[in-house]
Short mmCIF file of C-alpha atoms and ligand atoms in Angstrom, two decimals:
data_model
loop_
_atom_site.label_atom_id
_atom_site.label_comp_id
_atom_site.label_asym_id
_atom_site.label_seq_id
_atom_site.Cartn_x
_atom_site.Cartn_y
_atom_site.Cartn_z
CA MET A 60 -0.30 -11.64 -16.57
CA GLU A 61 -2.53 -10.85 -19.39
CA PHE A 62 -1.94 -8.38 -22.10
CA LEU A 63 -4.79 -6.41 -23.68
CA GLN A 64 -4.62 -3.92 -26.42
CA PRO A 65 -7.97 -2.22 -27.11
CA ALA A 66 -8.40 -0.63 -30.31
CA THR A 67 -11.05 1.88 -29.12
CA TRP A 68 -11.41 4.20 -26.15
CA ALA A 69 -14.82 2.37 -25.27
CA GLU A 70 -13.27 -1.09 -24.96
CA ALA A 71 -10.46 0.55 -23.01
CA LEU A 72 -12.81 1.98 -20.40
CA GLU A 73 -14.71 -1.35 -20.21
CA ALA A 74 -11.40 -3.23 -19.75
CA LYS A 75 -10.41 -1.05 -16.72
CA ALA A 76 -13.91 -1.20 -15.27
CA ALA A 77 -14.01 -4.93 -15.39
CA SER A 78 -10.48 -5.34 -14.00
CA ARG A 79 -9.64 -2.25 -11.69
CA ASP A 80 -6.29 -3.61 -10.62
CA ALA A 81 -5.17 -3.48 -14.63
CA VAL A 82 -2.38 -1.37 -14.93
CA PRO A 83 -2.66 0.79 -18.17
CA VAL A 84 0.60 1.17 -20.11
CA ALA A 85 1.30 4.13 -22.58
CA GLY A 86 5.00 5.03 -23.24
CA GLY A 87 6.11 2.47 -20.61
CA THR A 88 8.92 4.49 -19.31
CA ASP A 89 7.52 4.21 -15.69
CA VAL A 90 5.59 1.16 -16.00
CA MET A 91 8.31 -1.25 -17.77
CA VAL A 92 11.08 -0.04 -15.44
CA ALA A 93 8.74 -1.38 -12.60
CA VAL A 94 8.09 -4.69 -14.51
CA ASN A 95 11.70 -5.11 -15.54
CA PHE A 96 12.81 -5.01 -11.91
CA GLY A 97 10.16 -7.38 -10.57
CA ARG A 98 8.25 -4.43 -8.64
CA LEU A 99 5.08 -4.63 -10.52
CA ARG A 100 3.25 -7.95 -11.66
CA PRO A 101 -0.09 -6.46 -12.85
CA SER A 102 -2.87 -9.17 -13.57
CA LEU A 103 -3.49 -7.23 -16.66
CA LEU A 104 -1.48 -4.87 -18.80
CA LEU A 105 -3.78 -2.61 -20.57
CA ASP A 106 -1.93 -1.16 -23.61
CA LEU A 107 -3.24 2.35 -24.50
CA THR A 108 -1.16 3.00 -27.43
CA ARG A 109 -3.73 1.66 -30.08
CA VAL A 110 -6.46 3.96 -28.80
CA PRO A 111 -6.53 6.84 -31.58
CA GLU A 112 -8.14 9.48 -29.47
CA LEU A 113 -5.37 9.48 -27.02
CA GLN A 114 -2.56 9.89 -29.55
CA GLN A 115 -4.14 13.29 -30.98
CA TRP A 116 -4.67 16.74 -29.87
CA ASP A 117 -6.85 19.52 -31.32
CA THR A 118 -8.48 22.89 -30.20
CA GLU A 119 -11.94 23.28 -28.99
CA ASP A 120 -12.88 26.77 -28.45
CA GLY A 121 -9.48 27.99 -28.26
CA VAL A 122 -8.44 25.38 -25.70
CA VAL A 123 -5.98 22.80 -26.62
CA ARG A 124 -7.15 19.15 -25.75
CA LEU A 125 -3.99 17.43 -25.66
CA GLY A 126 -4.59 13.41 -25.88
CA ALA A 127 -3.13 11.76 -22.78
CA GLY A 128 -1.09 9.40 -25.21
CA VAL A 129 0.81 12.13 -27.16
CA PRO A 130 4.41 11.75 -26.60
CA TYR A 131 6.69 14.72 -25.47
CA ALA A 132 8.64 14.81 -28.65
CA ARG A 133 5.56 15.73 -30.40
CA VAL A 134 4.39 18.06 -27.69
CA ILE A 135 7.77 19.87 -28.31
CA THR A 136 7.63 19.86 -32.25
CA GLU A 137 3.85 20.27 -32.71
CA LEU A 138 2.76 22.56 -29.60
CA GLY A 139 5.76 24.36 -28.81
CA ASP A 140 3.96 27.58 -29.92
CA ARG A 141 0.74 26.94 -28.33
CA LEU A 142 1.90 25.36 -25.02
CA PRO A 143 5.37 26.95 -24.41
CA GLY A 144 5.62 26.15 -20.63
CA LEU A 145 4.76 22.72 -21.17
CA ALA A 146 6.95 22.37 -24.15
CA MET A 147 9.75 23.79 -22.25
CA ALA A 148 9.34 21.33 -19.36
CA ALA A 149 9.32 18.49 -22.03
CA ARG A 150 12.62 19.48 -23.37
CA THR A 151 14.07 18.74 -20.01
CA ILE A 152 12.57 15.21 -19.67
CA GLY A 153 14.80 12.12 -19.97
CA SER A 154 16.76 11.72 -23.30
CA PRO A 155 15.35 11.64 -27.08
CA GLN A 156 14.64 7.97 -26.58
CA ILE A 157 12.41 8.84 -23.50
CA ARG A 158 10.67 11.79 -25.13
CA ASN A 159 9.79 9.46 -28.15
CA ARG A 160 7.79 7.31 -25.73
CA GLY A 161 6.82 9.17 -22.47
CA THR A 162 3.48 11.07 -22.28
CA VAL A 163 1.86 13.68 -20.05
CA GLY A 164 -0.82 11.40 -19.45
CA GLY A 165 1.73 8.89 -18.03
CA ASN A 166 3.49 11.77 -15.91
CA LEU A 167 0.07 12.57 -14.44
CA ALA A 168 -1.10 9.08 -13.42
CA THR A 169 2.43 8.47 -11.90
CA ALA A 170 1.89 11.73 -9.97
CA SER A 171 5.59 11.99 -8.82
CA PRO A 172 6.35 15.13 -7.02
CA ALA A 173 9.29 15.43 -9.27
CA GLY A 174 7.27 14.92 -12.62
CA ASP A 175 8.27 17.69 -15.07
CA ALA A 176 4.98 18.27 -16.71
CA HIS A 177 3.21 19.23 -13.35
CA PRO A 178 4.82 22.62 -12.67
CA ALA A 179 3.74 23.74 -16.27
CA LEU A 180 0.36 22.34 -16.11
CA LEU A 181 -0.14 24.15 -12.70
CA ALA A 182 1.08 27.32 -13.81
CA ALA A 183 -1.20 27.14 -17.01
CA ASP A 184 -4.38 26.28 -15.04
CA ALA A 185 -4.80 22.99 -17.15
CA GLU A 186 -7.44 20.59 -16.52
CA VAL A 187 -7.30 16.80 -16.69
CA GLU A 188 -10.00 15.16 -18.37
CA VAL A 189 -10.51 11.59 -17.06
CA ALA A 190 -13.26 8.96 -18.01
CA SER A 191 -14.81 5.68 -17.09
CA VAL A 192 -17.77 3.76 -18.04
CA ARG A 193 -19.69 6.13 -15.63
CA GLY A 194 -18.95 9.03 -17.51
CA THR A 195 -16.38 11.84 -18.15
CA ARG A 196 -15.33 14.62 -15.56
CA ARG A 197 -12.65 17.24 -15.56
CA ILE A 198 -10.54 17.80 -12.68
CA PRO A 199 -8.57 20.99 -12.35
CA VAL A 200 -4.98 20.03 -12.05
CA THR A 201 -4.59 21.99 -8.76
CA GLY A 202 -6.95 19.23 -7.29
CA PHE A 203 -5.44 16.25 -9.12
CA TYR A 204 -2.48 15.56 -6.84
CA THR A 205 -3.71 14.13 -3.56
CA GLY A 206 -0.43 12.73 -2.02
CA VAL A 207 2.92 11.26 -2.92
CA LYS A 208 2.43 9.48 -5.88
CA ARG A 209 -1.19 9.78 -5.40
CA SER A 210 -3.98 11.26 -7.67
CA ALA A 211 -7.80 11.86 -7.94
CA LEU A 212 -8.09 9.27 -10.49
CA ALA A 213 -10.51 6.54 -9.41
CA ASP A 214 -9.54 2.72 -9.86
CA ASP A 215 -11.92 2.36 -12.97
CA GLU A 216 -10.91 5.72 -14.57
CA LEU A 217 -8.34 6.47 -17.32
CA ILE A 218 -7.06 9.88 -18.23
CA ALA A 219 -8.42 10.95 -21.62
CA ALA A 220 -6.79 14.51 -22.22
CA ILE A 221 -5.39 17.57 -20.80
CA ARG A 222 -7.16 20.74 -21.42
CA ILE A 223 -5.00 23.89 -21.50
CA ARG A 224 -5.70 27.48 -22.48
CA PRO A 225 -3.14 28.76 -24.76
CA PRO A 226 -1.20 31.58 -23.07
CA SER A 227 -2.07 35.24 -23.29
CA GLY A 228 1.43 36.01 -21.89
CA PRO A 229 4.95 34.61 -21.66
CA GLN A 230 5.65 31.42 -19.76
CA GLN A 231 8.89 29.76 -18.41
CA TYR A 232 10.05 26.65 -16.97
CA SER A 233 13.34 25.99 -14.97
CA LYS A 234 14.65 22.83 -13.60
CA ILE A 235 17.90 22.04 -11.52
CA GLY A 236 19.69 18.59 -11.90
CA THR A 237 23.08 17.50 -11.86
CA ARG A 238 23.39 17.39 -15.42
CA ASN A 239 21.53 18.70 -18.43
CA ALA A 240 19.90 15.43 -19.65
CA MET A 241 18.41 12.40 -17.83
CA VAL A 242 17.80 13.90 -14.40
CA ILE A 243 15.09 13.85 -11.94
CA ALA A 244 14.57 17.38 -10.77
CA VAL A 245 16.24 18.48 -7.54
CA ALA A 246 13.78 21.23 -7.71
CA ALA A 247 11.68 22.76 -10.52
CA PHE A 248 9.47 25.86 -11.32
CA GLY A 249 6.92 26.76 -13.78
CA LEU A 250 5.68 30.36 -14.24
CA ALA A 251 3.04 31.57 -16.41
CA LEU A 252 1.92 35.37 -16.86
CA HIS A 253 -1.65 35.83 -17.86
CA PRO A 254 -2.02 39.50 -19.05
CA ASP A 255 -5.79 38.85 -20.13
CA ARG A 256 -6.77 37.99 -16.58
CA ARG A 257 -4.09 40.12 -15.05
CA ALA A 258 -3.16 36.93 -12.92
CA VAL A 259 -0.10 34.93 -12.44
CA GLY A 260 0.21 31.14 -12.43
CA THR A 261 3.05 29.09 -10.48
CA GLY A 262 4.10 25.52 -10.29
CA ILE A 263 6.49 24.02 -7.91
CA GLY A 264 8.15 20.56 -8.43
CA SER A 265 10.28 18.34 -6.34
CA ALA A 266 9.92 20.38 -3.26
CA ALA A 267 6.80 18.98 -1.47
CA PRO A 268 4.78 15.84 -1.05
CA THR A 269 2.82 16.84 -4.21
CA PRO A 270 3.48 19.32 -7.01
CA ARG A 271 1.87 22.49 -5.79
CA ARG A 272 1.19 26.11 -6.59
CA ALA A 273 2.54 29.11 -4.67
CA PRO A 274 -0.71 31.15 -4.09
CA GLU A 275 0.70 33.93 -2.05
CA ALA A 276 3.50 34.49 -4.33
CA GLU A 277 0.86 34.67 -7.41
CA GLU A 278 -1.33 37.24 -5.40
CA PHE A 279 1.74 39.38 -4.58
CA LEU A 280 2.98 39.51 -8.01
CA ALA A 281 -0.56 40.05 -9.47
CA GLY A 282 -0.82 43.10 -7.15
CA GLU A 283 2.57 44.48 -8.03
CA LEU A 284 1.93 44.07 -11.67
CA ASP A 285 -1.38 45.83 -11.61
CA GLY A 286 0.11 49.14 -12.62
CA LEU A 287 2.51 47.51 -14.90
CA TRP A 288 0.73 45.24 -17.49
CA ASP A 289 -0.45 48.26 -19.63
CA SER A 290 2.68 50.54 -19.52
CA ARG A 291 5.00 47.36 -19.50
CA GLY A 292 7.21 49.46 -17.43
CA GLU A 293 10.39 47.87 -15.71
CA LEU A 294 9.98 45.32 -13.03
CA PRO A 295 11.66 46.52 -9.79
CA ALA A 296 14.30 44.17 -8.66
CA SER A 297 12.91 44.03 -5.25
CA THR A 298 9.72 42.64 -6.59
CA ALA A 299 11.38 39.79 -8.39
CA THR A 300 13.27 39.05 -5.05
CA ARG A 301 10.25 39.09 -2.91
CA PHE A 302 8.55 36.80 -5.55
CA GLY A 303 11.15 34.50 -5.00
CA GLU A 304 11.03 34.42 -1.35
CA LEU A 305 7.18 33.83 -1.33
CA VAL A 306 7.62 31.01 -3.76
CA SER A 307 10.20 29.16 -1.78
CA ALA A 308 7.98 29.85 1.41
CA ALA A 309 5.07 27.75 -0.29
CA ALA A 310 7.35 24.73 -0.54
CA ALA A 311 7.73 21.89 2.01
CA PRO A 312 10.88 20.10 0.84
CA ILE A 313 12.61 17.12 2.39
CA ASP A 314 16.41 16.21 2.40
CA ASP A 315 17.02 13.17 0.22
CA VAL A 316 19.69 11.81 -2.15
CA ARG A 317 19.23 14.39 -4.81
CA GLY A 318 19.41 17.49 -2.43
CA THR A 319 18.70 18.84 1.02
CA ALA A 320 15.63 20.79 1.83
CA ARG A 321 17.58 23.95 2.45
CA TYR A 322 19.03 23.77 -1.04
CA ARG A 323 15.80 23.19 -2.58
CA VAL A 324 14.41 26.34 -0.76
CA HIS A 325 17.14 28.44 -2.03
CA ALA A 326 17.04 26.94 -5.52
CA LEU A 327 13.30 27.74 -5.81
CA SER A 328 13.86 31.31 -4.87
CA VAL A 329 16.43 31.90 -7.56
CA MET A 330 14.48 30.00 -10.14
CA ALA A 331 11.36 31.97 -9.34
CA ARG A 332 13.19 35.24 -9.65
CA ARG A 333 15.03 34.24 -12.66
CA THR A 334 12.25 33.05 -14.65
CA LEU A 335 10.13 36.08 -13.68
CA THR A 336 12.83 38.22 -14.95
CA TRP A 337 13.10 36.38 -18.05
CA ALA A 338 9.14 36.27 -18.50
CA TRP A 339 8.82 40.00 -17.95
CA ALA A 340 11.54 40.82 -20.36
CA ASP A 341 9.51 38.76 -22.99
CA TYR A 342 6.40 40.77 -22.24
CA ARG A 343 8.23 43.88 -22.69
CA LYS A 344 9.66 42.83 -25.84
CA GLU A 345 6.18 41.72 -27.17
CA ALA A 346 4.85 45.30 -26.70
CA THR A 347 7.97 46.60 -29.08
CA THR A 348 7.20 43.96 -31.76
CA CYS A 349 3.76 44.62 -31.63
CA ALA A 350 4.08 48.41 -31.92
CA MET B 184 1.23 -14.97 -26.50
CA ARG B 185 2.24 -14.72 -29.94
CA LEU B 186 4.12 -11.85 -31.29
CA THR B 187 4.20 -10.80 -35.03
CA CYS B 188 6.26 -7.74 -35.99
CA THR B 189 8.62 -6.56 -38.78
CA VAL B 190 12.24 -6.51 -37.86
CA ASN B 191 14.80 -5.12 -40.23
CA GLY B 192 12.32 -5.62 -43.05
CA THR B 193 11.50 -9.15 -42.47
CA GLU B 194 8.17 -10.39 -40.86
CA GLN B 195 9.05 -12.30 -37.64
CA GLN B 196 6.57 -14.41 -35.46
CA VAL B 197 7.60 -15.64 -32.15
CA ASP B 198 5.46 -17.83 -29.71
CA ASP B 199 5.33 -17.97 -25.92
CA VAL B 200 6.23 -14.47 -25.23
CA TRP B 201 5.50 -13.64 -21.56
CA GLU B 202 3.16 -10.87 -21.27
CA GLY B 203 5.46 -8.72 -19.32
CA GLU B 204 8.51 -9.12 -21.49
CA SER B 205 10.30 -6.32 -23.05
CA LEU B 206 10.93 -5.97 -26.69
CA LEU B 207 14.59 -5.95 -25.90
CA TYR B 208 14.18 -9.54 -24.45
CA VAL B 209 12.10 -10.70 -27.54
CA LEU B 210 14.87 -9.50 -29.89
CA ARG B 211 17.76 -10.84 -28.00
CA GLU B 212 16.50 -14.17 -26.41
CA ARG B 213 13.73 -15.09 -28.99
CA MET B 214 14.72 -13.69 -32.28
CA GLY B 215 18.40 -14.16 -32.12
CA LEU B 216 19.35 -10.64 -32.52
CA PRO B 217 21.77 -9.94 -29.84
CA GLY B 218 23.08 -6.56 -31.35
CA SER B 219 20.73 -4.47 -29.20
CA LYS B 220 22.38 -4.63 -25.62
CA ASN B 221 20.99 -4.94 -22.24
CA ALA B 222 22.70 -3.02 -19.62
CA CYS B 223 20.33 -1.20 -17.23
CA GLU B 224 16.70 -2.20 -18.18
CA GLN B 225 15.47 1.16 -17.00
CA GLY B 226 15.96 3.48 -19.83
CA GLU B 227 18.97 5.15 -18.52
CA CYS B 228 21.75 3.96 -20.78
CA GLY B 229 20.63 3.83 -24.39
CA SER B 230 22.52 0.54 -25.27
CA CYS B 231 19.31 -1.14 -26.38
CA THR B 232 18.16 1.73 -28.68
CA VAL B 233 16.16 0.47 -31.73
CA TYR B 234 13.82 2.08 -34.17
CA LEU B 235 10.21 1.76 -33.61
CA ASP B 236 8.17 2.74 -36.54
CA GLY B 237 11.16 4.77 -37.48
CA LEU B 238 11.69 6.56 -34.05
CA PRO B 239 14.51 5.49 -31.67
CA VAL B 240 13.25 4.28 -28.44
CA CYS B 241 14.68 2.17 -25.62
CA ALA B 242 13.81 -1.44 -26.47
CA CYS B 243 13.92 -2.35 -22.77
CA LEU B 244 10.88 -0.21 -21.98
CA VAL B 245 8.74 -1.29 -24.98
CA ALA B 246 6.38 -4.06 -23.74
CA ALA B 247 6.61 -6.89 -26.24
CA GLY B 248 2.91 -6.60 -27.13
CA GLN B 249 3.30 -3.02 -27.95
CA ALA B 250 5.36 -3.86 -30.98
CA GLU B 251 2.69 -6.21 -32.70
CA GLY B 252 2.34 -5.20 -36.25
CA ARG B 253 4.90 -2.62 -35.82
CA GLU B 254 8.28 -2.02 -37.59
CA VAL B 255 11.36 -2.48 -35.69
CA GLY B 256 14.94 -1.55 -36.76
CA THR B 257 17.82 -2.79 -35.09
CA VAL B 258 21.59 -2.20 -35.41
CA GLU B 259 21.79 -5.52 -37.45
CA GLY B 260 19.63 -3.97 -40.11
CA LEU B 261 21.93 -0.87 -40.59
CA ALA B 262 23.97 -2.54 -43.32
CA ALA B 263 23.61 -5.49 -45.44
CA PRO B 264 25.29 -8.74 -44.01
CA GLY B 265 28.96 -8.56 -44.09
CA GLU B 266 29.12 -4.92 -44.84
CA LEU B 267 29.42 -1.68 -42.74
CA HIS B 268 27.06 1.15 -42.60
CA PRO B 269 29.06 4.50 -42.88
CA VAL B 270 28.19 5.24 -39.26
CA GLN B 271 29.77 2.00 -38.24
CA GLN B 272 32.76 2.65 -40.47
CA ALA B 273 33.22 6.15 -38.98
CA PHE B 274 33.23 4.73 -35.33
CA LEU B 275 35.75 2.16 -36.29
CA ASP B 276 38.17 4.68 -38.02
CA ALA B 277 37.72 7.36 -35.24
CA GLY B 278 38.49 4.97 -32.63
CA ALA B 279 35.07 5.41 -30.88
CA VAL B 280 34.63 1.91 -29.86
CA GLN B 281 36.44 0.14 -26.90
CA CYS B 282 34.33 -2.70 -25.24
CA GLY B 283 31.50 -1.87 -27.67
CA PHE B 284 28.72 -2.35 -25.30
CA CYS B 285 27.17 1.05 -25.89
CA THR B 286 28.08 1.01 -29.51
CA PRO B 287 24.93 -0.44 -31.05
CA GLY B 288 22.65 1.97 -29.42
CA LEU B 289 24.86 4.91 -30.32
CA LEU B 290 24.97 3.56 -33.84
CA VAL B 291 21.09 3.65 -34.13
CA ALA B 292 20.80 7.04 -32.35
CA THR B 293 23.60 8.67 -34.71
CA ASP B 294 22.05 7.01 -37.92
CA ASP B 295 18.86 8.80 -36.82
CA LEU B 296 20.43 12.17 -36.17
CA LEU B 297 22.23 12.30 -39.28
CA ALA B 298 19.22 11.06 -41.40
CA ARG B 299 17.17 13.99 -39.85
CA ALA B 300 19.84 16.36 -40.56
CA ARG B 301 20.40 15.12 -44.24
CA ALA B 302 16.92 15.41 -44.93
CA GLU B 303 17.22 19.05 -44.00
CA GLY B 304 20.42 19.39 -46.25
CA ARG B 305 22.62 19.91 -43.33
CA THR B 306 25.22 18.41 -40.94
CA PRO B 307 24.45 18.66 -37.31
CA ALA B 308 26.24 21.03 -34.95
CA ASP B 309 28.01 19.85 -32.06
CA ALA B 310 25.36 20.78 -29.43
CA GLU B 311 22.91 19.01 -31.50
CA ILE B 312 25.09 15.96 -31.53
CA ARG B 313 25.27 16.08 -27.79
CA GLU B 314 21.66 16.56 -27.36
CA ALA B 315 20.76 13.76 -29.68
CA LEU B 316 23.11 11.38 -27.82
CA ALA B 317 22.30 12.52 -24.32
CA GLY B 318 20.55 9.21 -23.65
CA ASN B 319 23.57 6.93 -24.57
CA LEU B 320 26.03 6.31 -21.95
CA CYS B 321 29.50 5.08 -22.56
CA ARG B 322 31.85 4.07 -19.89
CA CYS B 323 35.05 3.31 -21.43
CA THR B 324 35.89 5.15 -24.68
CA GLY B 325 35.05 8.62 -23.71
CA TYR B 326 32.68 10.97 -25.72
CA GLU B 327 35.42 12.98 -27.55
CA LYS B 328 36.11 9.93 -30.04
CA ILE B 329 32.46 9.30 -30.25
CA LEU B 330 31.83 12.88 -31.30
CA ASP B 331 34.65 12.47 -33.81
CA ALA B 332 32.87 9.62 -35.30
CA VAL B 333 29.72 11.23 -35.46
CA ARG B 334 31.26 14.28 -37.14
CA LEU B 335 33.27 11.88 -39.61
CA ALA B 336 30.10 9.94 -40.67
CA ALA B 337 28.21 13.27 -40.99
CA ASP B 338 30.74 14.61 -43.42
CA ARG B 339 30.96 11.33 -45.33
CA THR B 340 27.29 11.11 -45.75
CA ALA B 341 26.47 14.68 -46.36
CA GLY B 342 25.51 14.34 -49.97
CA ASP B 343 23.75 11.00 -49.59
CA ALA B 344 20.04 11.04 -50.28
CA ARG B 345 17.93 9.88 -47.31
C1 FAD C 125 15.54 7.12 -18.13
C2 FAD C 125 14.24 7.95 -17.76
C3 FAD C 125 14.32 9.21 -17.58
C4 FAD C 125 13.18 10.12 -17.13
N1 FAD C 125 13.44 11.24 -16.88
C5 FAD C 125 12.28 11.89 -16.40
C6 FAD C 125 12.34 13.30 -16.29
O1 FAD C 125 13.26 13.98 -16.62
N2 FAD C 125 11.06 13.96 -15.90
C7 FAD C 125 10.23 13.42 -15.69
O2 FAD C 125 9.05 14.03 -15.41
N3 FAD C 125 10.04 12.06 -15.84
C8 FAD C 125 11.00 11.37 -16.15
N4 FAD C 125 10.95 9.85 -16.09
C9 FAD C 125 9.82 9.34 -15.97
C10 FAD C 125 8.57 9.06 -17.13
O3 FAD C 125 9.34 9.14 -18.41
C11 FAD C 125 7.63 10.00 -17.04
O4 FAD C 125 6.84 10.02 -15.98
C12 FAD C 125 6.62 9.63 -18.24
O5 FAD C 125 5.62 10.97 -18.44
C13 FAD C 125 5.58 8.58 -18.08
O6 FAD C 125 4.87 8.32 -19.35
P1 FAD C 125 4.71 7.13 -20.08
O7 FAD C 125 3.72 7.15 -21.20
O8 FAD C 125 6.08 6.49 -20.42
O9 FAD C 125 3.97 6.34 -18.79
P2 FAD C 125 3.88 4.75 -18.42
O10 FAD C 125 4.92 4.04 -17.96
O11 FAD C 125 3.06 3.97 -19.68
O12 FAD C 125 2.61 4.64 -17.38
C14 FAD C 125 2.95 5.67 -16.27
C15 FAD C 125 1.89 5.62 -15.27
O13 FAD C 125 0.60 6.07 -15.74
C16 FAD C 125 -0.28 5.27 -15.95
N5 FAD C 125 -1.00 5.63 -17.04
C17 FAD C 125 -0.54 5.80 -18.43
N6 FAD C 125 -1.31 6.34 -19.25
C18 FAD C 125 -2.50 6.54 -18.61
C19 FAD C 125 -3.81 6.99 -18.93
N7 FAD C 125 -4.26 7.40 -20.18
N8 FAD C 125 -4.90 6.97 -17.94
C20 FAD C 125 -4.45 6.40 -16.71
N9 FAD C 125 -3.43 6.00 -16.46
C21 FAD C 125 -2.45 5.84 -17.32
C22 FAD C 125 0.34 3.91 -15.88
O14 FAD C 125 -0.64 2.91 -15.60
C23 FAD C 125 1.39 4.11 -14.94
O15 FAD C 125 0.71 4.06 -13.57
C24 FAD C 125 12.05 9.21 -16.95
C25 FAD C 125 12.06 7.86 -17.24
C26 FAD C 125 13.04 7.11 -17.68
C27 FAD C 125 13.11 5.65 -17.76
S1 FES C 126 19.06 -1.35 -21.39
FE1 FES C 126 17.49 0.03 -22.29
S2 FES C 126 18.31 1.78 -21.73
FE2 FES C 126 19.73 0.65 -20.65
S1 FES C 127 32.80 1.52 -25.68
FE1 FES C 127 32.50 0.39 -23.67
S2 FES C 127 30.65 1.45 -22.98
FE2 FES C 127 31.26 2.58 -24.73
#
């Protein structure tokens, strides 16, 4: 095994192009577990923690460009106001030690259906900026997950950043596990209300082969909210219930050690209903604080 | 490969480090610092918690080469040789140690929590203590005594400068 520590983004991309089976390592919270247990013996470990661009975030034309290597702890402390949904998801990840190292770029590349960043990124319509020596491209996060732990990343590409537009309305994240810390989600749900576009974003975690949205639920709710965005009136309970049903209908879960498919479907409908109730209450409160 | 980093304030250099080795292995097996414990090697238990550039991390999940040129702080560096750090003393006084395997990680995590709270001129609330120690598992003492120890250490060090 070799260990390479590129100091620049260009060097990192060249190294990945030259050895396509190289395994990048950022926070190491997925990679090092596999190495420690002898499940992973790459020819080259490519340490990305010295590439300055990956450790930074900034805003371009109002869009947050989050470097792939920014650890969750910084997403929470530095971006809680700009990326509330992602920050909420980040707070549920692992433990303080894990959040000090683990990154959104690593979560994306692992592409686990249970990864907690995914539902928040899906709901917020994020884009993944990937690069290789051939150039840079942006992949809408909806098209990023191609199968169980598979992504649209080519074997010479690295994730540079995640682009997220700060919200025009409330965002929520909900996760079910056996305790409050250190759990892989049994099921998870992310919600974003986009009053500017009169649209709704959703993200389902741990309840299908890949993280996915619930398009029918989004369309239904956007239709129901059509007359409510301006009046900020009360949301009928039946709307929240129907939304929950449609979200759970979009899932395709399996039975596994963490939970049964039936439980996951039920949990999703409850989480979708609750997060919508919370988000709508926030939206209505916003009106009173603005006025 | 060769690894050079600062451990507990002293520069250390070790050779023949395997490229896939963890920082925890380097500390314990190559630098003679067995304070940080190896229990799970998968980030679950926190018994290997060390400071890396001032932040508590699981040493078992840091690739050795990632520590090149960085500052590492282990439980051995909390107090001067032969002395006890206030957090260590509090764990003893509160009876928060049985087998002691989880203790080094808890000490580092607690030290970090109390230092952050002190910097803001306060002592941590119980909920904050639980959250800060959520990544440290103990399988014998029970968490009540550990919480007692953290509260005791917080009270005793409340007035200290960081
Ligand atoms: C104890 C523990 C608890 C955990 N809890 C959770 C949890 O609650 N929720 C959750 O979602 N996850 C959890 N995880 C999994 C893990 O922490 C996350 O998936 C994390 O986001 C991985 O990020 P990392 O930077 O550590 O990735 P690494 O381990 O460094 O890398 C992960 C993968 O991404 C690739 N990679 C990293 N950066 C890039 C890049 N810039 N470009 C291309 N490829 C890249 C690596 O090659 C590897 O395939 C947990 C892990 C542990 C050990
Ligand atoms: S040995 Fe590192 S967390 Fe358990
Ligand atoms: S004292 Fe034995 S594991 Fe905590």
